[in-house]
Amino acid sequence: MASFEPPASGTPLKMGPDGKLIVPDDPIIPFVEGDGIGPDIWKASVRVFDAALEKAYGGKKKVVWHEVYAGQKAFDEFESWLPDETVEAFREYLVGIKGPLTTPIGGGIRSLNVALRQRLDLYVCLRPVRWFSGVPSPVKNPGDVDMVIFRENTEDIYAGIEFEQGSEDNAKVLAFLKEQFPQRFSKIRFPDTAGIGVKPVSQEGTARLMRAAIQYAIDHKRPTVTIVHKGNIMKFTEGAFRNWSYEVAEKEYGDHTYTWSQWERTVAAKGQEAANAEQDAAKKAGKIIVKDAIADIALQQVLTRPTDFDVIATLNLNGDYLSDALAAQVGGIGIAPGGNINYSTGHAIFEATHGTAPKYADKDMVNPSSVILSGVLMFEHLGWQEAADLIVKGIETSIENKTVTYDFHRLMEGATKVKCSEFGDKIIENMG
Ligand code: NAD
């Protein structure tokens, strides 16, 4: 029987006055194992996490895992898809990890993941995309893909402000537009049968995302940050996102960055040669080049010129498409990790990016790498780099040895197929 028992031991993480996490040697980390394939994956993952910590720190640092409930399991046990206790645990203990959750059909909640992100204001969706040698890929040089996407997580059309065609509210919104903004209303091609959505994009929301992206580039010595937007069409949302992002780079990180916006101004004032010289000097000085790309072109260029991209800062919907398209280049969603983070409060939930794959539930078959690599992100976030590195090494070697789960096995020649749990064993064996 599930229950919300308090953790037996351990120390909560705290946020320091300097805005940095205070990480004890025995942090309490809440986890949701997830629905469908979640329990299989969690069992394998937690063994890998504990083994890496033991190997890295010989018992000096360890996680006190604290189970909390969401999704189907929570509904079955507590008649709530997302009990308040779960949100409170993530709030109190700051950092947590979760498996995939069934999306409830009907009833107020659209997506549990979106609800959690909104309630904890986890404004960055962090999606690093890199290739592990040997992973089957549809592109020629998957090793060129090494990008980190900062997807804005709280705004854009994901705010969920929609008005269903034919509803009373929809009629009110259309009537308001017709009365107040007749010219813009006239652009609605079929007003009688149109659903309406609202796309809020704010300066604060943009600025905090961009700060996180630039700080990451500084901390990880990444040479560029690319702002991906559709500002050519949506000027006051996506276009504003571009402009505000450049503003943050120039006003707050001027010592660390050189922007294309600066380059354009120098071209206008002094000509292209002078602007190029200025940019070259900035590169030599180790400054991060902040540039931008229209979303549709970016989706082409991440395929054709992947080395042009390092850190990407983008809005919610663009980020959604871009992260899955990029994940496909390096082995698909079975291996793509994710983190949802509020860098100001310290709240963070790391999570599988795939769903519950119900047809594989309880078969001990699927690839646990998405949750395991999310754990790597979590350990990096805690500053436990040694444990993170051991896990990455374990995964790299296991894949190089061609011992893989069914999803990679069917695409790799001469590979040995192992179960989800056995893949966890291999990672532990191969930590070196
Ligand atoms: P899915 O990601 O669950 O599965 C699609 C297919 O991807 C599977 O059939 C399987 O072939 C493959 N796959 C997924 N994870 C894998 C893994 N770890 N290893 C190997 N192969 C894997 O997507 P879906 O079928 O569209 O959604 C099923 C349920 O999951 C729905 O209720 C959906 O709402 C939910 N969902 C949850 C999340 C989340 O919690 N983060 C994300 C997406 C979907």
Short mmCIF file of C-alpha atoms and ligand atoms in Angstrom, two decimals:
data_model
loop_
_atom_site.label_atom_id
_atom_site.label_comp_id
_atom_site.label_asym_id
_atom_site.label_seq_id
_atom_site.Cartn_x
_atom_site.Cartn_y
_atom_site.Cartn_z
CA MET A 1 0.00 0.00 0.00
CA ALA A 2 1.43 3.33 -1.01
CA SER A 3 1.75 5.97 1.64
CA PHE A 4 3.43 9.28 2.12
CA GLU A 5 5.82 8.17 4.84
CA PRO A 6 8.34 10.85 5.80
CA PRO A 7 11.92 9.93 4.88
CA ALA A 8 13.55 7.87 7.64
CA SER A 9 16.81 9.81 7.53
CA GLY A 10 18.67 12.31 5.39
CA THR A 11 18.98 16.08 5.17
CA PRO A 12 16.98 18.40 2.92
CA LEU A 13 18.83 20.42 0.31
CA LYS A 14 18.74 24.16 0.87
CA MET A 15 19.27 27.24 -1.18
CA GLY A 16 22.14 29.37 0.09
CA PRO A 17 21.94 33.17 0.43
CA ASP A 18 24.29 33.41 -2.58
CA GLY A 19 21.71 31.62 -4.75
CA LYS A 20 23.72 28.39 -4.78
CA LEU A 21 22.45 25.01 -3.61
CA ILE A 22 23.72 23.76 -0.26
CA VAL A 23 24.13 20.04 -0.81
CA PRO A 24 24.49 17.80 2.26
CA ASP A 25 26.23 14.40 2.03
CA ASP A 26 22.89 12.63 2.56
CA PRO A 27 20.30 14.66 0.61
CA ILE A 28 16.68 13.53 0.63
CA ILE A 29 15.65 13.16 -3.01
CA PRO A 30 11.96 12.57 -3.75
CA PHE A 31 11.27 10.28 -6.70
CA VAL A 32 8.23 9.14 -8.68
CA GLU A 33 8.92 5.78 -10.28
CA GLY A 34 6.34 6.46 -12.99
CA ASP A 35 3.65 4.43 -14.76
CA GLY A 36 3.87 1.74 -17.45
CA ILE A 37 7.55 1.03 -18.00
CA GLY A 38 8.40 3.38 -15.10
CA PRO A 39 8.81 0.70 -12.36
CA ASP A 40 11.13 -1.45 -14.51
CA ILE A 41 13.23 1.56 -15.42
CA TRP A 42 13.34 2.95 -11.89
CA LYS A 43 14.53 -0.39 -10.43
CA ALA A 44 17.45 -0.48 -12.87
CA SER A 45 18.21 3.24 -12.51
CA VAL A 46 18.33 3.46 -8.73
CA ARG A 47 20.81 0.57 -8.58
CA VAL A 48 23.03 2.41 -11.06
CA PHE A 49 22.78 5.66 -9.06
CA ASP A 50 23.64 4.01 -5.75
CA ALA A 51 26.51 2.01 -7.28
CA ALA A 52 28.00 5.17 -8.84
CA LEU A 53 27.78 7.06 -5.54
CA GLU A 54 29.37 4.19 -3.63
CA LYS A 55 32.16 3.90 -6.18
CA ALA A 56 32.78 7.65 -6.36
CA TYR A 57 32.56 8.49 -2.66
CA GLY A 58 32.96 5.17 -0.77
CA GLY A 59 29.85 5.76 1.33
CA LYS A 60 30.67 9.38 2.21
CA LYS A 61 27.91 10.73 0.00
CA LYS A 62 24.63 8.93 -0.59
CA VAL A 63 21.09 9.78 -1.57
CA VAL A 64 18.16 9.07 0.73
CA TRP A 65 15.51 8.16 -1.85
CA HIS A 66 12.02 9.23 -0.82
CA GLU A 67 9.13 7.82 -2.82
CA VAL A 68 6.28 10.17 -3.72
CA TYR A 69 3.34 9.45 -5.98
CA ALA A 70 1.88 10.84 -9.17
CA GLY A 71 0.07 9.45 -12.19
CA GLN A 72 -1.84 6.18 -12.28
CA LYS A 73 -0.27 4.80 -9.09
CA ALA A 74 -1.29 7.95 -7.20
CA PHE A 75 -4.79 7.80 -8.64
CA ASP A 76 -5.22 4.14 -7.68
CA GLU A 77 -3.95 4.67 -4.14
CA PHE A 78 -5.04 8.22 -3.32
CA GLU A 79 -7.68 9.05 -5.93
CA SER A 80 -5.61 11.97 -7.08
CA TRP A 81 -3.41 12.13 -10.17
CA LEU A 82 -1.11 14.61 -8.49
CA PRO A 83 -1.53 14.63 -4.69
CA ASP A 84 -0.62 17.89 -2.97
CA GLU A 85 1.85 15.92 -0.80
CA THR A 86 3.88 15.15 -3.92
CA VAL A 87 4.10 18.76 -4.98
CA GLU A 88 4.94 19.72 -1.40
CA ALA A 89 7.74 17.12 -1.23
CA PHE A 90 9.29 18.46 -4.44
CA ARG A 91 8.89 21.95 -3.01
CA GLU A 92 10.45 21.11 0.34
CA TYR A 93 13.34 18.93 -0.83
CA LEU A 94 14.10 21.14 -3.87
CA VAL A 95 15.50 18.48 -6.23
CA GLY A 96 13.74 15.32 -7.40
CA ILE A 97 13.51 12.83 -10.24
CA LYS A 98 10.61 11.14 -11.98
CA GLY A 99 9.71 8.48 -14.49
CA PRO A 100 7.03 8.85 -17.18
CA LEU A 101 3.42 9.43 -16.16
CA THR A 102 0.16 8.45 -17.76
CA THR A 103 -1.66 11.53 -18.99
CA PRO A 104 -5.15 11.49 -17.46
CA ILE A 105 -7.87 11.54 -20.08
CA GLY A 106 -10.64 14.03 -19.22
CA GLY A 107 -10.82 15.88 -15.87
CA GLY A 108 -9.10 19.22 -15.31
CA ILE A 109 -5.43 18.16 -15.75
CA ARG A 110 -4.03 18.28 -19.26
CA SER A 111 -0.65 16.89 -18.39
CA LEU A 112 0.84 16.05 -15.00
CA ASN A 113 4.26 17.10 -16.20
CA VAL A 114 3.00 20.51 -17.27
CA ALA A 115 1.10 20.86 -13.97
CA LEU A 116 4.26 20.11 -11.95
CA ARG A 117 6.33 22.53 -14.02
CA GLN A 118 3.74 25.26 -13.54
CA ARG A 119 3.18 24.74 -9.80
CA LEU A 120 6.91 24.83 -9.04
CA ASP A 121 7.60 27.46 -11.70
CA LEU A 122 10.30 25.27 -13.27
CA TYR A 123 11.05 27.73 -16.01
CA VAL A 124 13.86 25.96 -17.83
CA CYS A 125 13.47 22.65 -19.58
CA LEU A 126 17.06 21.52 -19.99
CA ARG A 127 17.64 18.99 -22.75
CA PRO A 128 21.24 18.08 -23.50
CA VAL A 129 21.68 16.12 -26.71
CA ARG A 130 24.87 14.20 -27.34
CA TRP A 131 25.81 10.99 -29.05
CA PHE A 132 27.20 7.88 -27.37
CA SER A 133 29.61 6.06 -29.63
CA GLY A 134 27.90 3.08 -31.28
CA VAL A 135 24.30 4.22 -30.79
CA PRO A 136 22.34 3.64 -34.02
CA SER A 137 21.60 6.95 -35.72
CA PRO A 138 19.97 8.03 -38.99
CA VAL A 139 22.65 10.69 -39.67
CA LYS A 140 26.20 10.28 -41.02
CA ASN A 141 28.10 12.02 -38.25
CA PRO A 142 26.03 11.81 -35.09
CA GLY A 143 29.17 12.59 -33.08
CA ASP A 144 28.87 16.18 -34.34
CA VAL A 145 25.69 16.59 -32.34
CA ASP A 146 26.53 18.03 -28.95
CA MET A 147 23.97 20.63 -27.98
CA VAL A 148 22.16 21.75 -24.88
CA ILE A 149 18.66 23.10 -25.33
CA PHE A 150 17.23 25.63 -22.88
CA ARG A 151 13.52 25.49 -23.58
CA GLU A 152 11.31 28.08 -21.89
CA ASN A 153 8.91 26.03 -19.82
CA THR A 154 6.16 28.28 -18.47
CA GLU A 155 4.91 30.53 -21.26
CA ASP A 156 4.01 30.44 -24.94
CA ILE A 157 0.95 28.49 -26.05
CA TYR A 158 1.72 25.98 -23.27
CA ALA A 159 0.11 28.39 -20.84
CA GLY A 160 -2.99 26.49 -21.94
CA ILE A 161 -5.22 29.50 -22.60
CA GLU A 162 -7.48 28.17 -25.31
CA PHE A 163 -11.08 28.75 -26.25
CA GLU A 164 -12.87 25.82 -27.84
CA GLN A 165 -14.68 26.44 -31.09
CA GLY A 166 -18.42 26.78 -30.50
CA SER A 167 -18.11 27.43 -26.74
CA GLU A 168 -19.60 30.41 -24.96
CA ASP A 169 -16.15 31.64 -23.94
CA ASN A 170 -14.92 31.41 -27.50
CA ALA A 171 -17.88 33.54 -28.62
CA LYS A 172 -17.03 36.13 -25.94
CA VAL A 173 -13.39 36.34 -27.04
CA LEU A 174 -14.35 36.68 -30.70
CA ALA A 175 -16.95 39.32 -29.89
CA PHE A 176 -14.34 41.26 -27.89
CA LEU A 177 -11.84 41.11 -30.75
CA LYS A 178 -14.48 42.14 -33.25
CA GLU A 179 -15.51 45.13 -31.18
CA GLN A 180 -12.09 46.29 -29.95
CA PHE A 181 -9.81 45.28 -32.79
CA PRO A 182 -11.96 45.05 -35.93
CA GLN A 183 -9.00 45.12 -38.29
CA ARG A 184 -7.22 42.26 -36.58
CA PHE A 185 -10.50 40.39 -36.21
CA SER A 186 -10.95 40.60 -39.97
CA LYS A 187 -7.79 38.53 -40.36
CA ILE A 188 -9.50 35.51 -38.84
CA ARG A 189 -10.35 33.61 -41.98
CA PHE A 190 -13.29 31.57 -40.62
CA PRO A 191 -14.41 33.27 -37.39
CA ASP A 192 -17.54 31.17 -36.95
CA THR A 193 -15.59 27.94 -36.70
CA ALA A 194 -12.27 29.06 -35.25
CA GLY A 195 -10.77 27.82 -31.98
CA ILE A 196 -8.63 30.52 -30.35
CA GLY A 197 -5.36 30.22 -28.43
CA VAL A 198 -3.35 32.84 -26.52
CA LYS A 199 0.43 32.96 -26.65
CA PRO A 200 1.93 34.95 -23.78
CA VAL A 201 5.67 35.69 -23.96
CA SER A 202 7.06 38.09 -21.38
CA GLN A 203 10.27 40.02 -20.90
CA GLU A 204 10.82 38.52 -17.41
CA GLY A 205 10.19 35.00 -18.70
CA THR A 206 12.58 35.51 -21.57
CA ALA A 207 15.27 37.16 -19.46
CA ARG A 208 15.41 34.43 -16.82
CA LEU A 209 15.65 31.73 -19.48
CA MET A 210 18.40 33.56 -21.33
CA ARG A 211 20.35 34.17 -18.13
CA ALA A 212 20.29 30.43 -17.43
CA ALA A 213 21.46 29.62 -20.99
CA ILE A 214 24.33 32.13 -20.93
CA GLN A 215 25.43 31.13 -17.43
CA TYR A 216 25.48 27.51 -18.57
CA ALA A 217 27.62 28.45 -21.59
CA ILE A 218 30.02 30.33 -19.32
CA ASP A 219 30.22 27.50 -16.75
CA HIS A 220 30.68 24.79 -19.38
CA LYS A 221 32.90 26.80 -21.72
CA ARG A 222 30.53 26.56 -24.66
CA PRO A 223 31.47 28.93 -27.51
CA THR A 224 27.98 29.93 -28.73
CA VAL A 225 24.40 30.51 -27.61
CA THR A 226 21.81 30.48 -30.39
CA ILE A 227 18.42 32.13 -29.86
CA VAL A 228 15.90 30.10 -31.89
CA HIS A 229 12.65 31.93 -32.65
CA LYS A 230 9.97 32.57 -35.25
CA GLY A 231 10.17 36.33 -34.93
CA ASN A 232 9.74 36.92 -38.65
CA ILE A 233 6.08 35.90 -38.28
CA MET A 234 5.23 36.49 -34.61
CA LYS A 235 6.93 39.81 -34.01
CA PHE A 236 5.59 40.74 -30.59
CA THR A 237 6.09 37.30 -29.02
CA GLU A 238 8.89 35.41 -30.74
CA GLY A 239 10.49 38.54 -32.19
CA ALA A 240 10.40 40.17 -28.76
CA PHE A 241 11.96 37.00 -27.32
CA ARG A 242 14.88 37.48 -29.71
CA ASN A 243 15.31 41.16 -28.85
CA TRP A 244 14.99 40.71 -25.08
CA SER A 245 17.44 37.81 -25.23
CA TYR A 246 20.04 39.95 -26.98
CA GLU A 247 19.41 42.68 -24.43
CA VAL A 248 20.18 40.29 -21.54
CA ALA A 249 23.37 39.13 -23.28
CA GLU A 250 24.58 42.67 -23.86
CA LYS A 251 23.45 44.40 -20.67
CA GLU A 252 24.06 41.65 -18.11
CA TYR A 253 26.78 39.54 -19.70
CA GLY A 254 28.58 42.08 -21.85
CA ASP A 255 31.96 41.00 -20.46
CA HIS A 256 31.33 37.43 -21.56
CA THR A 257 29.45 37.76 -24.83
CA TYR A 258 29.50 39.25 -28.31
CA THR A 259 26.12 39.35 -30.05
CA TRP A 260 25.06 39.33 -33.67
CA SER A 261 22.97 42.32 -32.76
CA GLN A 262 26.19 44.18 -31.88
CA TRP A 263 27.72 42.93 -35.13
CA GLU A 264 24.76 44.35 -37.09
CA ARG A 265 25.09 47.73 -35.38
CA THR A 266 28.81 47.86 -36.19
CA VAL A 267 28.08 46.93 -39.80
CA ALA A 268 25.65 49.86 -40.01
CA ALA A 269 28.10 52.28 -38.37
CA LYS A 270 31.48 51.17 -39.70
CA GLY A 271 30.94 48.55 -42.38
CA GLN A 272 31.20 44.79 -42.52
CA GLU A 273 34.96 44.52 -42.35
CA ALA A 274 35.10 46.39 -39.06
CA ALA A 275 32.24 44.28 -37.68
CA ASN A 276 33.99 41.03 -38.65
CA ALA A 277 37.22 42.22 -37.04
CA GLU A 278 35.29 43.09 -33.89
CA GLN A 279 33.71 39.63 -33.81
CA ASP A 280 37.05 37.89 -34.40
CA ALA A 281 38.63 39.84 -31.57
CA ALA A 282 35.74 38.84 -29.28
CA LYS A 283 36.20 35.17 -30.22
CA LYS A 284 39.92 35.39 -29.54
CA ALA A 285 39.18 36.89 -26.15
CA GLY A 286 37.09 33.77 -25.41
CA LYS A 287 33.75 35.58 -25.53
CA ILE A 288 30.60 33.58 -26.19
CA ILE A 289 29.04 34.42 -29.53
CA VAL A 290 25.30 35.00 -29.09
CA LYS A 291 23.45 34.62 -32.38
CA ASP A 292 19.93 33.84 -33.56
CA ALA A 293 18.20 31.60 -36.07
CA ILE A 294 14.65 31.38 -37.34
CA ALA A 295 13.11 28.14 -36.06
CA ASP A 296 12.46 26.53 -39.45
CA ILE A 297 16.01 27.17 -40.66
CA ALA A 298 17.36 26.04 -37.32
CA LEU A 299 15.58 22.70 -37.73
CA GLN A 300 17.43 22.26 -41.03
CA GLN A 301 20.77 23.45 -39.79
CA VAL A 302 20.90 21.25 -36.70
CA LEU A 303 20.87 18.42 -39.26
CA THR A 304 23.15 19.86 -41.91
CA ARG A 305 25.54 21.93 -39.78
CA PRO A 306 25.29 20.54 -36.25
CA THR A 307 28.71 21.85 -35.19
CA ASP A 308 27.36 25.42 -35.51
CA PHE A 309 25.19 24.85 -32.43
CA ASP A 310 26.18 24.54 -28.77
CA VAL A 311 23.70 26.06 -26.37
CA ILE A 312 20.24 26.85 -27.76
CA ALA A 313 17.77 29.19 -26.04
CA THR A 314 14.24 28.93 -27.32
CA LEU A 315 10.53 29.23 -26.60
CA ASN A 316 8.35 26.40 -25.37
CA LEU A 317 6.86 25.07 -28.62
CA ASN A 318 10.02 25.46 -30.72
CA GLY A 319 11.93 23.75 -27.93
CA ASP A 320 9.50 20.86 -27.87
CA TYR A 321 9.98 20.15 -31.59
CA LEU A 322 13.69 20.83 -31.57
CA SER A 323 14.53 18.60 -28.62
CA ASP A 324 12.76 15.55 -30.02
CA ALA A 325 14.10 16.12 -33.54
CA LEU A 326 17.60 16.35 -32.12
CA ALA A 327 17.10 13.35 -29.85
CA ALA A 328 16.27 11.31 -32.96
CA GLN A 329 19.71 12.09 -34.38
CA VAL A 330 21.45 10.51 -31.42
CA GLY A 331 19.32 7.47 -30.65
CA GLY A 332 15.78 8.59 -29.87
CA ILE A 333 13.73 9.33 -26.81
CA GLY A 334 14.77 6.09 -25.04
CA ILE A 335 18.11 7.75 -24.29
CA ALA A 336 17.28 11.47 -24.09
CA PRO A 337 17.41 12.96 -20.59
CA GLY A 338 15.68 16.09 -19.33
CA GLY A 339 15.58 18.44 -16.38
CA ASN A 340 13.05 21.10 -15.35
CA ILE A 341 14.73 23.75 -13.30
CA ASN A 342 14.11 27.03 -11.53
CA TYR A 343 17.62 28.41 -11.02
CA SER A 344 16.40 31.12 -8.64
CA THR A 345 14.54 28.97 -6.10
CA GLY A 346 16.67 25.86 -6.67
CA HIS A 347 13.67 23.67 -7.49
CA ALA A 348 14.41 21.03 -10.09
CA ILE A 349 12.80 17.83 -11.33
CA PHE A 350 14.80 15.58 -13.62
CA GLU A 351 12.77 13.25 -15.80
CA ALA A 352 12.49 10.72 -18.57
CA THR A 353 11.56 12.40 -21.83
CA HIS A 354 9.68 9.39 -23.20
CA GLY A 355 6.21 8.25 -22.15
CA THR A 356 4.92 5.19 -20.32
CA ALA A 357 5.06 2.85 -23.38
CA PRO A 358 2.25 0.73 -21.86
CA LYS A 359 2.75 -2.23 -24.19
CA TYR A 360 6.19 -2.84 -22.68
CA ALA A 361 5.12 -2.43 -19.05
CA ASP A 362 6.48 -5.06 -16.62
CA LYS A 363 8.40 -6.85 -19.36
CA ASP A 364 11.84 -5.76 -18.11
CA MET A 365 12.66 -4.90 -21.69
CA VAL A 366 12.98 -1.18 -22.36
CA ASN A 367 15.96 1.14 -22.34
CA PRO A 368 16.46 2.79 -18.93
CA SER A 369 18.99 5.33 -20.27
CA SER A 370 16.64 8.33 -20.35
CA VAL A 371 16.04 8.16 -16.58
CA ILE A 372 19.65 7.15 -15.87
CA LEU A 373 21.02 10.09 -17.86
CA SER A 374 18.47 12.35 -16.16
CA GLY A 375 20.10 11.16 -12.94
CA VAL A 376 23.46 12.15 -14.42
CA LEU A 377 22.06 15.64 -15.01
CA MET A 378 20.77 15.66 -11.45
CA PHE A 379 24.14 14.67 -9.99
CA GLU A 380 25.82 17.37 -12.10
CA HIS A 381 23.26 19.84 -10.77
CA LEU A 382 24.22 18.80 -7.21
CA GLY A 383 27.91 19.19 -8.06
CA TRP A 384 28.49 15.42 -7.79
CA GLN A 385 30.40 15.29 -11.05
CA GLU A 386 32.45 12.18 -10.14
CA ALA A 387 29.33 10.02 -9.82
CA ALA A 388 27.89 11.53 -13.01
CA ASP A 389 31.09 10.74 -14.92
CA LEU A 390 31.13 7.13 -13.72
CA ILE A 391 27.59 6.56 -14.99
CA VAL A 392 28.39 8.12 -18.37
CA LYS A 393 31.45 5.88 -18.63
CA GLY A 394 29.33 2.83 -17.75
CA ILE A 395 26.79 3.67 -20.45
CA GLU A 396 29.47 4.47 -23.04
CA THR A 397 31.30 1.19 -22.49
CA SER A 398 28.13 -0.90 -22.42
CA ILE A 399 27.03 0.53 -25.76
CA GLU A 400 30.52 0.21 -27.26
CA ASN A 401 30.48 -3.44 -26.16
CA LYS A 402 27.16 -3.74 -28.00
CA THR A 403 25.22 -4.98 -25.01
CA VAL A 404 21.99 -3.08 -25.47
CA THR A 405 18.23 -3.23 -24.92
CA TYR A 406 15.80 -4.26 -27.68
CA ASP A 407 15.37 -0.76 -29.14
CA PHE A 408 19.07 -0.43 -30.06
CA HIS A 409 19.55 -4.17 -30.66
CA ARG A 410 17.21 -4.20 -33.65
CA LEU A 411 19.25 -1.41 -35.27
CA MET A 412 22.77 -2.62 -34.45
CA GLU A 413 24.65 -5.40 -36.18
CA GLY A 414 26.21 -8.10 -34.01
CA ALA A 415 24.75 -6.71 -30.77
CA THR A 416 23.68 -8.74 -27.73
CA LYS A 417 20.17 -8.01 -26.49
CA VAL A 418 19.87 -7.56 -22.73
CA LYS A 419 16.93 -6.83 -20.45
CA CYS A 420 16.35 -3.45 -18.84
CA SER A 421 17.68 -4.76 -15.51
CA GLU A 422 20.68 -6.42 -17.21
CA PHE A 423 21.55 -3.18 -18.96
CA GLY A 424 21.68 -1.60 -15.50
CA ASP A 425 24.04 -4.41 -14.39
CA LYS A 426 26.26 -3.78 -17.42
CA ILE A 427 26.47 -0.06 -16.65
CA ILE A 428 27.56 -0.87 -13.10
CA GLU A 429 30.12 -3.43 -14.33
CA ASN A 430 31.48 -0.94 -16.85
CA MET A 431 31.96 2.02 -14.55
CA GLY A 432 35.62 1.07 -14.52
P1 NAD B 1 5.84 6.66 -25.41
O1 NAD B 1 7.08 7.46 -25.32
O2 NAD B 1 5.32 6.10 -24.14
O3 NAD B 1 6.09 5.45 -26.37
C1 NAD B 1 6.25 5.51 -27.77
C2 NAD B 1 7.14 4.37 -28.22
O4 NAD B 1 8.48 4.75 -27.95
C3 NAD B 1 6.95 3.06 -27.45
O5 NAD B 1 5.95 2.25 -28.00
C4 NAD B 1 8.32 2.44 -27.61
O6 NAD B 1 8.41 1.80 -28.85
C5 NAD B 1 9.25 3.62 -27.57
N1 NAD B 1 9.83 3.87 -26.25
C6 NAD B 1 9.46 4.80 -25.33
N2 NAD B 1 10.25 4.75 -24.27
C7 NAD B 1 11.16 3.78 -24.50
C8 NAD B 1 12.26 3.26 -23.75
N3 NAD B 1 12.59 3.73 -22.55
N4 NAD B 1 12.98 2.25 -24.31
C9 NAD B 1 12.67 1.78 -25.51
N5 NAD B 1 11.67 2.24 -26.27
C10 NAD B 1 10.91 3.22 -25.76
O7 NAD B 1 4.73 7.57 -26.09
P2 NAD B 1 3.15 7.36 -26.22
O8 NAD B 1 2.87 5.92 -26.56
O9 NAD B 1 2.71 8.41 -27.14
O10 NAD B 1 2.55 7.69 -24.80
C11 NAD B 1 2.15 6.73 -23.83
C12 NAD B 1 1.69 7.44 -22.54
O11 NAD B 1 2.79 8.19 -21.99
C13 NAD B 1 0.57 8.46 -22.71
O12 NAD B 1 -0.27 8.42 -21.59
C14 NAD B 1 1.32 9.79 -22.76
O13 NAD B 1 0.50 10.86 -22.39
C15 NAD B 1 2.40 9.54 -21.75
N6 NAD B 1 3.59 10.41 -21.91
C16 NAD B 1 4.22 10.78 -20.77
C17 NAD B 1 5.39 11.53 -20.85
C18 NAD B 1 6.08 11.91 -19.56
O14 NAD B 1 5.61 11.57 -18.48
N7 NAD B 1 7.22 12.61 -19.61
C19 NAD B 1 5.92 11.90 -22.09
C20 NAD B 1 5.27 11.46 -23.25
C21 NAD B 1 4.10 10.70 -23.15
#
